[in-house]
Amino acid sequence: MRKMLLRRPAAGKALVVSALLALAVPGIAYANTVGVTVKTPGATAGPGSAFSEISTNAACSSGLISGGGINQAIGTGTSSNGNKINGTSPSPDGSTEYTGSTGVVGTDVAYWLGIGGSGGAVNASFSSTPYALCFTSNLINHTQVVMNKIAGPTTSGTVGLVTASCPANTRLIGGGARITPASVGSLKPIASFPTFNDSAHGFGQKAAADGENNPDSWTAVGWNGGGGNSNNTTYAYAICSGNNINVSGATVKVRHGEVSGPTAATSGQTVTVGCGGNDGKLVSGGAAISGGNVTTTNFTGPGSVGDHLNGSYPSNSGGTPVSDGTTTAAYWTAVTHTGGVSSPGTYSDAWALCADDGV
């Protein structure tokens, strides 16, 4: 009996010591306070005519955007080749676009635009659905938008690559892409992805690879299918944490996946990646149709000038878009499509950004 009485206090002491250690050791007692709610108003029909675009938006009534996406309905047959993404980008009010001077263009933005464009063919099935990822964090309570732009591409089969970088001592949490004008139906953004403003990543020409931490920049790539225009412009947007926030303990992890295709004419491909249990919360994502190996070589265009994006959005593991109000989205899906001719050597890519604020 005496031995049993002696053992009980020893066990109790061990529990107390363990509890104290849990409080004392950095990281053990911390919980990630990042939260994300996906908002989407549903689909907007159109465009209904060739060489035009429609703009729609998703809004955060609470929280700030960390990123956003778009998904399109395209119908069937050869006319399905005509629907394309023209923009997936932030807005201060749901309609105004950041297309003027470069640099920090907005703070605490709460709207995301989904802009659908058309080439030379349309059908009644065309529509675009925007998604806003509404972000909250006990640490990152302010955000800022950085925009950069480049003239072009103006000639067939060429890319216009531009990178927007976050200010020093901030964290990239998302990004977007846009091209103008809509009247050039062969012009479209074919890539929107996280990267680093360093020589190892070609100062934005190579995308962030799976498992890399804390990218600081966002790249957009415009692709011209043949319609020359001296006013063609490609825009990149980086969504960054606000200034004067100590983000040294916050981590943003990249998840990336690449699959072959689409290669046949008038066909599509889908690729989905997700945040693992220790990665943090999904806060944004990106997509590309490319010549492949985008994390190890400078970006190259896909196999055909008609190739384009039809989706970049938060989803479930099977690639289905999440519904309005979802708070548990953990995956990002990219949807790509060819034009009316085959596209050899083409690949599709998706990125997910997963955030842990360390609070």
Short mmCIF file of C-alpha atoms in Angstrom, two decimals:
data_model
loop_
_atom_site.label_atom_id
_atom_site.label_comp_id
_atom_site.label_asym_id
_atom_site.label_seq_id
_atom_site.Cartn_x
_atom_site.Cartn_y
_atom_site.Cartn_z
CA MET A 1 0.00 0.00 0.00
CA ARG A 2 2.78 2.39 0.85
CA LYS A 3 4.42 1.82 -2.54
CA MET A 4 1.21 2.64 -4.31
CA LEU A 5 0.86 5.89 -2.38
CA LEU A 6 4.39 6.84 -3.35
CA ARG A 7 3.79 6.15 -7.06
CA ARG A 8 0.75 8.37 -7.42
CA PRO A 9 2.48 11.66 -6.52
CA ALA A 10 5.36 10.73 -8.87
CA ALA A 11 2.95 10.24 -11.78
CA GLY A 12 1.19 13.49 -10.95
CA LYS A 13 4.50 15.32 -10.86
CA ALA A 14 5.38 13.95 -14.30
CA LEU A 15 2.12 15.24 -15.73
CA VAL A 16 2.75 18.70 -14.27
CA VAL A 17 6.28 18.76 -15.70
CA SER A 18 4.97 17.70 -19.13
CA ALA A 19 2.38 20.46 -19.08
CA LEU A 20 5.00 23.05 -18.15
CA LEU A 21 7.27 21.86 -20.95
CA ALA A 22 4.41 22.14 -23.43
CA LEU A 23 4.00 25.77 -22.44
CA ALA A 24 7.72 26.50 -22.47
CA VAL A 25 8.82 24.85 -25.73
CA PRO A 26 8.24 27.13 -28.74
CA GLY A 27 5.65 25.79 -31.17
CA ILE A 28 4.10 23.10 -28.99
CA ALA A 29 1.44 25.27 -27.40
CA TYR A 30 0.75 27.39 -30.48
CA ALA A 31 -2.31 27.04 -32.72
CA ASN A 32 -2.71 28.33 -36.25
CA THR A 33 -5.33 31.11 -36.20
CA VAL A 34 -5.64 31.42 -40.00
CA GLY A 35 -9.20 30.96 -41.17
CA VAL A 36 -10.62 31.08 -44.71
CA THR A 37 -14.22 31.24 -45.92
CA VAL A 38 -14.89 30.81 -49.63
CA LYS A 39 -17.49 33.14 -51.11
CA THR A 40 -19.01 32.79 -54.56
CA PRO A 41 -22.18 34.31 -56.05
CA GLY A 42 -22.58 31.62 -58.71
CA ALA A 43 -22.22 31.83 -62.47
CA THR A 44 -22.57 34.83 -64.74
CA ALA A 45 -23.50 33.99 -68.34
CA GLY A 46 -21.42 35.08 -71.31
CA PRO A 47 -19.65 36.36 -73.24
CA GLY A 48 -22.37 36.22 -75.86
CA SER A 49 -20.33 37.65 -78.72
CA ALA A 50 -16.87 37.07 -80.15
CA PHE A 51 -13.84 39.07 -78.97
CA SER A 52 -15.50 40.37 -75.81
CA GLU A 53 -15.55 39.70 -72.07
CA ILE A 54 -17.78 39.67 -69.00
CA SER A 55 -16.71 40.64 -65.49
CA THR A 56 -18.15 39.27 -62.27
CA ASN A 57 -17.01 39.39 -58.65
CA ALA A 58 -17.06 37.60 -55.32
CA ALA A 59 -17.01 39.66 -52.12
CA CYS A 60 -15.91 39.16 -48.52
CA SER A 61 -18.38 40.74 -46.09
CA SER A 62 -15.94 39.85 -43.32
CA GLY A 63 -12.26 39.17 -43.66
CA LEU A 64 -9.91 40.23 -46.44
CA ILE A 65 -9.08 38.39 -49.65
CA SER A 66 -5.98 36.24 -49.56
CA GLY A 67 -6.65 35.21 -53.15
CA GLY A 68 -9.40 34.08 -55.45
CA GLY A 69 -10.31 32.06 -58.48
CA ILE A 70 -12.59 31.46 -61.43
CA ASN A 71 -14.31 28.49 -63.06
CA GLN A 72 -15.92 28.47 -66.50
CA ALA A 73 -18.62 26.51 -68.29
CA ILE A 74 -17.71 26.08 -71.96
CA GLY A 75 -20.27 23.77 -73.56
CA THR A 76 -19.31 21.16 -76.14
CA GLY A 77 -18.07 20.97 -79.70
CA THR A 78 -15.52 23.18 -81.38
CA SER A 79 -17.20 26.35 -80.10
CA SER A 80 -16.12 25.32 -76.58
CA ASN A 81 -12.62 26.42 -77.57
CA GLY A 82 -13.77 30.03 -77.50
CA ASN A 83 -14.30 30.54 -73.77
CA LYS A 84 -11.17 31.55 -71.85
CA ILE A 85 -10.08 33.25 -68.66
CA ASN A 86 -9.13 36.88 -69.22
CA GLY A 87 -8.58 37.72 -65.57
CA THR A 88 -8.60 36.46 -61.99
CA SER A 89 -7.64 39.48 -59.96
CA PRO A 90 -8.32 41.75 -56.94
CA SER A 91 -10.59 44.78 -56.96
CA PRO A 92 -11.29 47.55 -54.41
CA ASP A 93 -15.05 47.56 -55.06
CA GLY A 94 -16.02 44.66 -57.32
CA SER A 95 -15.68 46.53 -60.61
CA THR A 96 -12.64 48.82 -60.57
CA GLU A 97 -9.41 47.22 -61.78
CA TYR A 98 -5.82 47.90 -60.80
CA THR A 99 -4.33 48.62 -64.23
CA GLY A 100 -2.64 52.02 -63.74
CA SER A 101 0.64 52.75 -62.00
CA THR A 102 2.62 49.80 -60.67
CA GLY A 103 3.60 49.14 -57.04
CA VAL A 104 1.37 48.92 -53.99
CA VAL A 105 -2.06 49.69 -55.45
CA GLY A 106 -4.48 48.75 -52.68
CA THR A 107 -4.82 47.82 -49.01
CA ASP A 108 -7.29 45.59 -47.17
CA VAL A 109 -9.02 44.58 -50.41
CA ALA A 110 -12.19 42.48 -50.07
CA TYR A 111 -13.28 41.78 -53.69
CA TRP A 112 -12.11 39.32 -56.33
CA LEU A 113 -12.87 39.54 -60.04
CA GLY A 114 -13.51 36.64 -62.39
CA ILE A 115 -13.28 37.87 -65.97
CA GLY A 116 -14.29 35.58 -68.82
CA GLY A 117 -13.32 36.30 -72.41
CA SER A 118 -14.15 34.94 -75.85
CA GLY A 119 -12.20 34.21 -78.98
CA GLY A 120 -13.73 33.81 -82.40
CA ALA A 121 -16.44 31.35 -81.30
CA VAL A 122 -19.15 31.48 -78.63
CA ASN A 123 -22.06 29.35 -77.46
CA ALA A 124 -24.95 29.73 -75.05
CA SER A 125 -23.24 27.62 -72.37
CA PHE A 126 -20.45 30.12 -71.68
CA SER A 127 -20.27 31.40 -68.10
CA SER A 128 -17.77 32.36 -65.40
CA THR A 129 -18.00 31.82 -61.63
CA PRO A 130 -15.70 33.87 -59.34
CA TYR A 131 -14.40 32.77 -55.94
CA ALA A 132 -13.06 34.95 -53.12
CA LEU A 133 -11.03 33.44 -50.29
CA CYS A 134 -11.90 35.54 -47.26
CA PHE A 135 -8.94 35.47 -44.89
CA THR A 136 -8.71 36.04 -41.13
CA SER A 137 -5.74 35.76 -38.77
CA ASN A 138 -4.90 36.99 -35.30
CA LEU A 139 -1.51 38.04 -36.69
CA ILE A 140 -2.09 39.20 -40.27
CA ASN A 141 -4.94 41.68 -39.93
CA HIS A 142 -4.00 43.89 -42.88
CA THR A 143 -3.08 43.11 -46.47
CA GLN A 144 -1.78 44.96 -49.50
CA VAL A 145 -1.91 44.42 -53.25
CA VAL A 146 1.20 44.85 -55.39
CA MET A 147 0.73 45.13 -59.17
CA ASN A 148 3.27 44.90 -61.96
CA LYS A 149 2.66 44.90 -65.72
CA ILE A 150 4.42 44.40 -69.03
CA ALA A 151 3.58 45.39 -72.59
CA GLY A 152 2.78 42.34 -74.70
CA PRO A 153 2.80 39.70 -75.88
CA THR A 154 2.19 41.13 -79.34
CA THR A 155 3.27 38.37 -81.76
CA SER A 156 1.94 34.86 -82.24
CA GLY A 157 3.26 32.10 -79.98
CA THR A 158 5.08 34.41 -77.60
CA VAL A 159 4.73 34.90 -73.86
CA GLY A 160 4.59 38.06 -71.81
CA LEU A 161 5.88 37.19 -68.33
CA VAL A 162 5.68 39.67 -65.47
CA THR A 163 6.28 39.31 -61.73
CA ALA A 164 4.94 41.31 -58.78
CA SER A 165 6.97 41.09 -55.55
CA CYS A 166 5.89 41.71 -51.96
CA PRO A 167 7.59 44.42 -49.88
CA ALA A 168 10.39 43.32 -47.56
CA ASN A 169 9.34 41.73 -44.26
CA THR A 170 5.90 40.72 -45.52
CA ARG A 171 4.42 37.37 -46.58
CA LEU A 172 2.92 36.48 -49.95
CA ILE A 173 -0.49 34.88 -49.39
CA GLY A 174 -1.93 34.90 -52.91
CA GLY A 175 -1.97 36.42 -56.37
CA GLY A 176 -3.66 36.82 -59.72
CA ALA A 177 -3.35 37.63 -63.41
CA ARG A 178 -5.04 39.76 -66.08
CA ILE A 179 -4.64 40.61 -69.77
CA THR A 180 -6.06 43.46 -71.85
CA PRO A 181 -7.65 44.25 -74.28
CA ALA A 182 -10.54 41.80 -74.64
CA SER A 183 -10.89 42.72 -78.31
CA VAL A 184 -7.79 40.63 -79.08
CA GLY A 185 -9.54 37.28 -78.81
CA SER A 186 -6.35 35.22 -79.07
CA LEU A 187 -4.78 36.95 -76.03
CA LYS A 188 -5.09 35.25 -72.62
CA PRO A 189 -3.23 34.61 -69.36
CA ILE A 190 -1.95 31.02 -69.42
CA ALA A 191 -0.20 31.04 -66.04
CA SER A 192 -0.62 32.55 -62.59
CA PHE A 193 1.71 31.15 -59.92
CA PRO A 194 3.80 31.80 -56.77
CA THR A 195 7.54 32.30 -57.17
CA PHE A 196 10.61 33.96 -55.68
CA ASN A 197 12.38 37.14 -56.69
CA ASP A 198 15.81 35.47 -56.69
CA SER A 199 18.30 34.06 -59.16
CA ALA A 200 17.44 30.43 -58.32
CA HIS A 201 13.94 31.07 -59.69
CA GLY A 202 15.03 33.26 -62.60
CA PHE A 203 13.55 36.25 -60.77
CA GLY A 204 10.05 34.92 -61.34
CA GLN A 205 10.55 32.88 -64.52
CA LYS A 206 10.60 29.60 -62.59
CA ALA A 207 7.62 28.77 -60.38
CA ALA A 208 7.82 27.83 -56.71
CA ALA A 209 8.23 24.07 -56.32
CA ASP A 210 6.28 21.62 -54.19
CA GLY A 211 7.32 21.92 -50.54
CA GLU A 212 9.07 25.28 -50.78
CA ASN A 213 8.32 27.81 -48.06
CA ASN A 214 7.55 31.52 -48.11
CA PRO A 215 7.54 32.56 -51.77
CA ASP A 216 7.71 36.34 -52.04
CA SER A 217 6.34 37.02 -55.53
CA TRP A 218 3.60 36.17 -58.02
CA THR A 219 4.06 35.70 -61.77
CA ALA A 220 1.50 36.07 -64.55
CA VAL A 221 2.10 34.91 -68.12
CA GLY A 222 0.23 36.25 -71.13
CA TRP A 223 0.02 34.19 -74.36
CA ASN A 224 -0.81 35.47 -77.81
CA GLY A 225 -2.43 33.17 -80.32
CA GLY A 226 -1.89 35.40 -83.31
CA GLY A 227 -3.74 38.67 -82.85
CA GLY A 228 -1.09 41.37 -82.88
CA ASN A 229 -1.81 44.56 -80.97
CA SER A 230 0.59 47.20 -79.67
CA ASN A 231 -1.66 47.76 -76.64
CA ASN A 232 -1.56 44.15 -75.38
CA THR A 233 -0.72 44.16 -71.66
CA THR A 234 -0.19 41.44 -69.04
CA TYR A 235 -0.67 42.19 -65.33
CA ALA A 236 0.53 40.31 -62.23
CA TYR A 237 -0.91 40.82 -58.74
CA ALA A 238 0.65 39.78 -55.43
CA ILE A 239 -1.49 39.72 -52.27
CA CYS A 240 0.86 40.36 -49.33
CA SER A 241 0.59 40.81 -45.58
CA GLY A 242 0.45 44.40 -44.39
CA ASN A 243 3.46 46.43 -43.33
CA ASN A 244 4.72 46.51 -39.74
CA ILE A 245 3.46 43.01 -38.92
CA ASN A 246 6.05 40.62 -37.49
CA VAL A 247 5.62 37.62 -39.81
CA SER A 248 8.87 35.90 -38.85
CA GLY A 249 6.92 33.05 -37.24
CA ALA A 250 4.43 32.68 -40.11
CA THR A 251 4.95 30.05 -42.81
CA VAL A 252 3.39 29.80 -46.25
CA LYS A 253 4.02 26.39 -47.85
CA VAL A 254 3.71 25.68 -51.57
CA ARG A 255 2.04 22.57 -52.94
CA HIS A 256 2.42 21.96 -56.67
CA GLY A 257 1.37 19.30 -59.15
CA GLU A 258 2.00 18.85 -62.88
CA VAL A 259 0.36 16.40 -65.31
CA SER A 260 0.73 15.76 -69.03
CA GLY A 261 -1.82 17.19 -71.44
CA PRO A 262 -4.11 18.26 -72.88
CA THR A 263 -2.62 17.35 -76.26
CA ALA A 264 -5.57 16.54 -78.53
CA ALA A 265 -7.48 19.32 -80.27
CA THR A 266 -10.60 20.59 -78.44
CA SER A 267 -9.79 18.73 -75.22
CA GLY A 268 -9.22 19.57 -71.59
CA GLN A 269 -7.16 18.53 -68.60
CA THR A 270 -7.61 18.93 -64.84
CA VAL A 271 -5.01 18.85 -62.06
CA THR A 272 -5.66 19.17 -58.31
CA VAL A 273 -3.27 19.71 -55.39
CA GLY A 274 -3.95 20.18 -51.69
CA CYS A 275 -2.68 21.26 -48.29
CA GLY A 276 -1.62 18.41 -46.00
CA GLY A 277 -2.41 18.15 -42.31
CA ASN A 278 0.72 20.03 -41.19
CA ASP A 279 0.86 22.52 -44.06
CA GLY A 280 -1.59 25.11 -42.78
CA LYS A 281 -4.84 26.41 -44.25
CA LEU A 282 -5.47 26.81 -47.97
CA VAL A 283 -5.36 30.56 -48.66
CA SER A 284 -4.97 30.74 -52.46
CA GLY A 285 -3.78 28.92 -55.55
CA GLY A 286 -2.60 29.16 -59.13
CA ALA A 287 -2.75 27.45 -62.51
CA ALA A 288 -0.84 27.10 -65.78
CA ILE A 289 -0.85 25.46 -69.18
CA SER A 290 2.77 25.26 -70.27
CA GLY A 291 5.65 23.46 -71.92
CA GLY A 292 6.29 21.65 -68.61
CA ASN A 293 9.01 21.60 -65.94
CA VAL A 294 7.89 25.02 -64.76
CA THR A 295 9.69 24.76 -61.40
CA THR A 296 13.09 23.83 -62.85
CA THR A 297 13.28 25.75 -66.14
CA ASN A 298 12.23 29.21 -67.25
CA PHE A 299 8.57 29.22 -68.27
CA THR A 300 7.83 28.13 -71.83
CA GLY A 301 4.52 28.25 -73.67
CA PRO A 302 2.42 25.17 -74.44
CA GLY A 303 2.32 23.28 -77.73
CA SER A 304 -0.37 25.33 -79.47
CA VAL A 305 -1.20 29.02 -79.69
CA GLY A 306 -4.87 28.26 -78.96
CA ASP A 307 -4.22 26.73 -75.52
CA HIS A 308 -5.84 28.51 -72.57
CA LEU A 309 -7.15 28.26 -68.99
CA ASN A 310 -10.77 27.58 -68.06
CA GLY A 311 -10.42 27.21 -64.30
CA SER A 312 -8.34 28.04 -61.23
CA TYR A 313 -10.40 27.59 -58.06
CA PRO A 314 -10.74 26.09 -54.55
CA SER A 315 -12.08 22.54 -54.71
CA ASN A 316 -12.44 19.18 -53.03
CA SER A 317 -9.93 16.40 -53.63
CA GLY A 318 -11.82 15.33 -56.77
CA GLY A 319 -11.59 18.76 -58.40
CA THR A 320 -15.21 19.81 -57.79
CA PRO A 321 -15.51 23.52 -56.87
CA VAL A 322 -16.49 24.15 -53.26
CA SER A 323 -19.76 25.85 -52.45
CA ASP A 324 -20.45 29.31 -51.08
CA GLY A 325 -19.58 29.61 -47.38
CA THR A 326 -17.17 26.66 -47.26
CA THR A 327 -14.65 26.99 -44.42
CA THR A 328 -12.76 23.73 -44.91
CA ALA A 329 -11.45 23.99 -48.50
CA ALA A 330 -8.04 22.30 -48.70
CA TYR A 331 -7.50 21.76 -52.45
CA TRP A 332 -6.91 23.86 -55.55
CA THR A 333 -7.81 22.81 -59.10
CA ALA A 334 -6.60 24.05 -62.47
CA VAL A 335 -8.58 23.40 -65.66
CA THR A 336 -6.81 23.76 -69.01
CA HIS A 337 -7.96 23.45 -72.62
CA THR A 338 -6.55 23.31 -76.13
CA GLY A 339 -7.83 25.13 -79.18
CA GLY A 340 -8.79 23.63 -82.51
CA VAL A 341 -5.47 21.91 -83.23
CA SER A 342 -3.34 19.38 -81.38
CA SER A 343 -0.88 20.55 -78.74
CA PRO A 344 2.11 18.21 -78.38
CA GLY A 345 4.36 18.49 -75.34
CA THR A 346 1.80 20.40 -73.28
CA TYR A 347 1.44 20.16 -69.49
CA SER A 348 -1.00 21.42 -66.87
CA ASP A 349 -0.04 22.76 -63.43
CA ALA A 350 -1.77 23.69 -60.18
CA TRP A 351 -0.46 25.34 -57.03
CA ALA A 352 -1.92 25.61 -53.53
CA LEU A 353 -0.64 28.06 -50.90
CA CYS A 354 -1.06 26.83 -47.33
CA ALA A 355 -0.60 29.29 -44.43
CA ASP A 356 0.21 28.91 -40.74
CA ASP A 357 0.54 32.22 -38.90
CA GLY A 358 2.35 30.61 -35.94
CA VAL A 359 0.08 32.30 -33.41
#
